Amino acid sequence: MAIQLRTYAKPALNLQRQLCLLQNNGLIVPNPDRALHYLRFIGYYRPSRYFPPFQKNTDNQFNKDASFDHILNLYIFDRQLHLLVMDTVERVEVAVRTSISNTMSEQHGPHWYLDADLF
């Protein structure tokens, strides 16, 4: 079965044109230099995941009070939350893994993990 590929016809836009596109769609950009900085270092795609709640409909027009700063703050909050969750998950993972390893080592010797009968 052949995979049908869709043709991607959108042209690449430089940073200034990306910013203009956002502004033309009604996004308030209080500090264009700051917006360009973030577009340069995090790209257009990452903050675009946060656009829909600030948009009127499917034609990409933003609500009248939508601003780049609101969207950026959501992105930053989400990133910080992600880092906190991943840090916590990693700590729990290490604690559980260590507890299992210590218990199994005491009961079955230091190479317990090589014994297929234990799994």
PDB file of C-alpha atoms in Angstrom:
ATOM      1  CA  MET A   1       0.000   0.000   0.000  1.00  0.00           C
ATOM      2  CA  ALA A   2       1.553   3.267  -1.138  1.00  0.00           C
ATOM      3  CA  ILE A   3       1.610   6.203   1.227  1.00  0.00           C
ATOM      4  CA  GLN A   4      -0.007   9.302  -0.215  1.00  0.00           C
ATOM      5  CA  LEU A   5       2.064  12.377   0.631  1.00  0.00           C
ATOM      6  CA  ARG A   6       0.471  15.788   0.779  1.00  0.00           C
ATOM      7  CA  THR A   7       2.171  18.636  -1.002  1.00  0.00           C
ATOM      8  CA  TYR A   8       3.313  21.359   1.371  1.00  0.00           C
ATOM      9  CA  ALA A   9       2.816  24.600  -0.522  1.00  0.00           C
ATOM     10  CA  LYS A  10       3.437  27.239   2.154  1.00  0.00           C
ATOM     11  CA  PRO A  11       6.541  29.333   1.516  1.00  0.00           C
ATOM     12  CA  ALA A  12       9.215  29.684   4.170  1.00  0.00           C
ATOM     13  CA  LEU A  13       8.999  33.006   6.002  1.00  0.00           C
ATOM     14  CA  ASN A  14      11.887  34.844   7.591  1.00  0.00           C
ATOM     15  CA  LEU A  15      11.506  36.059  11.175  1.00  0.00           C
ATOM     16  CA  GLN A  16      10.272  39.509  10.215  1.00  0.00           C
ATOM     17  CA  ARG A  17       7.609  38.044   7.927  1.00  0.00           C
ATOM     18  CA  GLN A  18       6.541  35.583  10.633  1.00  0.00           C
ATOM     19  CA  LEU A  19       6.049  38.501  12.997  1.00  0.00           C
ATOM     20  CA  CYS A  20       4.152  40.454  10.329  1.00  0.00           C
ATOM     21  CA  LEU A  21       1.901  37.446   9.737  1.00  0.00           C
ATOM     22  CA  LEU A  22       1.028  37.334  13.434  1.00  0.00           C
ATOM     23  CA  GLN A  23       0.366  41.071  13.522  1.00  0.00           C
ATOM     24  CA  ASN A  24      -1.700  40.946  10.314  1.00  0.00           C
ATOM     25  CA  ASN A  25      -3.807  38.247  11.948  1.00  0.00           C
ATOM     26  CA  GLY A  26      -4.535  40.650  14.806  1.00  0.00           C
ATOM     27  CA  LEU A  27      -2.008  39.583  17.433  1.00  0.00           C
ATOM     28  CA  ILE A  28      -0.875  42.469  19.623  1.00  0.00           C
ATOM     29  CA  VAL A  29       2.926  42.588  19.791  1.00  0.00           C
ATOM     30  CA  PRO A  30       3.911  45.145  22.461  1.00  0.00           C
ATOM     31  CA  ASN A  31       7.642  44.615  21.970  1.00  0.00           C
ATOM     32  CA  PRO A  32       8.545  43.510  18.421  1.00  0.00           C
ATOM     33  CA  ASP A  33      12.260  43.119  19.246  1.00  0.00           C
ATOM     34  CA  ARG A  34      11.431  40.747  22.103  1.00  0.00           C
ATOM     35  CA  ALA A  35       9.031  38.809  19.868  1.00  0.00           C
ATOM     36  CA  LEU A  36      11.710  38.494  17.175  1.00  0.00           C
ATOM     37  CA  HIS A  37      14.178  37.282  19.795  1.00  0.00           C
ATOM     38  CA  TYR A  38      11.824  34.476  20.855  1.00  0.00           C
ATOM     39  CA  LEU A  39      10.923  33.584  17.278  1.00  0.00           C
ATOM     40  CA  ARG A  40      14.649  33.329  16.548  1.00  0.00           C
ATOM     41  CA  PHE A  41      15.403  31.010  19.466  1.00  0.00           C
ATOM     42  CA  ILE A  42      12.227  28.949  19.983  1.00  0.00           C
ATOM     43  CA  GLY A  43      10.747  29.223  16.500  1.00  0.00           C
ATOM     44  CA  TYR A  44       7.221  29.817  15.284  1.00  0.00           C
ATOM     45  CA  TYR A  45       5.916  26.292  15.847  1.00  0.00           C
ATOM     46  CA  ARG A  46       6.370  26.023  19.632  1.00  0.00           C
ATOM     47  CA  PRO A  47       4.313  29.088  20.567  1.00  0.00           C
ATOM     48  CA  SER A  48       1.784  28.294  17.806  1.00  0.00           C
ATOM     49  CA  ARG A  49       0.498  25.393  19.933  1.00  0.00           C
ATOM     50  CA  TYR A  50      -0.892  28.054  22.285  1.00  0.00           C
ATOM     51  CA  PHE A  51      -2.628  30.133  19.574  1.00  0.00           C
ATOM     52  CA  PRO A  52      -6.059  28.402  19.400  1.00  0.00           C
ATOM     53  CA  PRO A  53      -7.526  29.748  22.687  1.00  0.00           C
ATOM     54  CA  PHE A  54      -6.635  33.247  21.487  1.00  0.00           C
ATOM     55  CA  GLN A  55      -8.070  32.846  17.993  1.00  0.00           C
ATOM     56  CA  LYS A  56     -11.597  33.549  16.777  1.00  0.00           C
ATOM     57  CA  ASN A  57     -11.949  30.694  14.324  1.00  0.00           C
ATOM     58  CA  THR A  58     -10.112  28.640  11.740  1.00  0.00           C
ATOM     59  CA  ASP A  59      -8.913  31.567   9.606  1.00  0.00           C
ATOM     60  CA  ASN A  60      -6.094  32.266  12.108  1.00  0.00           C
ATOM     61  CA  GLN A  61      -7.465  35.653  13.213  1.00  0.00           C
ATOM     62  CA  PHE A  62      -6.698  36.470  16.843  1.00  0.00           C
ATOM     63  CA  ASN A  63      -9.174  37.837  19.373  1.00  0.00           C
ATOM     64  CA  LYS A  64      -8.910  41.597  19.836  1.00  0.00           C
ATOM     65  CA  ASP A  65      -7.112  41.340  23.204  1.00  0.00           C
ATOM     66  CA  ALA A  66      -4.689  38.533  22.280  1.00  0.00           C
ATOM     67  CA  SER A  67      -1.048  39.456  22.701  1.00  0.00           C
ATOM     68  CA  PHE A  68       2.270  37.810  21.979  1.00  0.00           C
ATOM     69  CA  ASP A  69       3.179  38.287  25.641  1.00  0.00           C
ATOM     70  CA  HIS A  70       0.149  36.250  26.828  1.00  0.00           C
ATOM     71  CA  ILE A  71       1.043  33.417  24.470  1.00  0.00           C
ATOM     72  CA  LEU A  72       4.723  33.570  25.406  1.00  0.00           C
ATOM     73  CA  ASN A  73       3.852  33.493  29.120  1.00  0.00           C
ATOM     74  CA  LEU A  74       1.768  30.352  28.552  1.00  0.00           C
ATOM     75  CA  TYR A  75       4.654  28.752  26.676  1.00  0.00           C
ATOM     76  CA  ILE A  76       7.112  29.635  29.475  1.00  0.00           C
ATOM     77  CA  PHE A  77       4.716  28.393  32.177  1.00  0.00           C
ATOM     78  CA  ASP A  78       4.156  25.126  30.307  1.00  0.00           C
ATOM     79  CA  ARG A  79       7.892  24.655  29.843  1.00  0.00           C
ATOM     80  CA  GLN A  80       8.577  25.254  33.547  1.00  0.00           C
ATOM     81  CA  LEU A  81       5.756  22.899  34.545  1.00  0.00           C
ATOM     82  CA  HIS A  82       7.137  20.254  32.188  1.00  0.00           C
ATOM     83  CA  LEU A  83      10.598  20.597  33.760  1.00  0.00           C
ATOM     84  CA  LEU A  84       9.178  20.282  37.296  1.00  0.00           C
ATOM     85  CA  VAL A  85       7.110  17.226  36.393  1.00  0.00           C
ATOM     86  CA  MET A  86      10.017  15.529  34.632  1.00  0.00           C
ATOM     87  CA  ASP A  87      12.325  16.264  37.575  1.00  0.00           C
ATOM     88  CA  THR A  88       9.807  14.728  39.973  1.00  0.00           C
ATOM     89  CA  VAL A  89       9.200  11.699  37.751  1.00  0.00           C
ATOM     90  CA  GLU A  90      12.954  11.137  37.494  1.00  0.00           C
ATOM     91  CA  ARG A  91      13.350  11.256  41.283  1.00  0.00           C
ATOM     92  CA  VAL A  92      10.488   8.796  41.798  1.00  0.00           C
ATOM     93  CA  GLU A  93      11.887   6.502  39.088  1.00  0.00           C
ATOM     94  CA  VAL A  94      15.341   6.447  40.695  1.00  0.00           C
ATOM     95  CA  ALA A  95      13.877   5.840  44.169  1.00  0.00           C
ATOM     96  CA  VAL A  96      11.686   2.940  42.985  1.00  0.00           C
ATOM     97  CA  ARG A  97      14.459   1.412  40.889  1.00  0.00           C
ATOM     98  CA  THR A  98      16.920   1.675  43.790  1.00  0.00           C
ATOM     99  CA  SER A  99      14.441   0.166  46.234  1.00  0.00           C
ATOM    100  CA  ILE A 100      13.772  -2.767  43.905  1.00  0.00           C
ATOM    101  CA  SER A 101      17.480  -3.290  43.294  1.00  0.00           C
ATOM    102  CA  ASN A 102      18.348  -3.178  46.997  1.00  0.00           C
ATOM    103  CA  THR A 103      15.564  -5.583  47.952  1.00  0.00           C
ATOM    104  CA  MET A 104      16.290  -8.020  45.136  1.00  0.00           C
ATOM    105  CA  SER A 105      20.055  -7.907  45.806  1.00  0.00           C
ATOM    106  CA  GLU A 106      19.495  -8.804  49.459  1.00  0.00           C
ATOM    107  CA  GLN A 107      17.122 -11.664  48.599  1.00  0.00           C
ATOM    108  CA  HIS A 108      18.721 -13.062  45.433  1.00  0.00           C
ATOM    109  CA  GLY A 109      22.309 -11.812  45.304  1.00  0.00           C
ATOM    110  CA  PRO A 110      24.020  -8.997  43.418  1.00  0.00           C
ATOM    111  CA  HIS A 111      23.286 -10.427  39.959  1.00  0.00           C
ATOM    112  CA  TRP A 112      19.566 -11.032  40.477  1.00  0.00           C
ATOM    113  CA  TYR A 113      18.728  -9.170  37.277  1.00  0.00           C
ATOM    114  CA  LEU A 114      20.439 -11.912  35.244  1.00  0.00           C
ATOM    115  CA  ASP A 115      18.090 -14.611  36.587  1.00  0.00           C
ATOM    116  CA  ALA A 116      15.248 -14.971  34.049  1.00  0.00           C
ATOM    117  CA  ASP A 117      13.200 -16.987  36.566  1.00  0.00           C
ATOM    118  CA  LEU A 118      12.707 -13.835  38.644  1.00  0.00           C
ATOM    119  CA  PHE A 119      10.830 -12.093  35.841  1.00  0.00           C
TER     120      PHE A 119
END
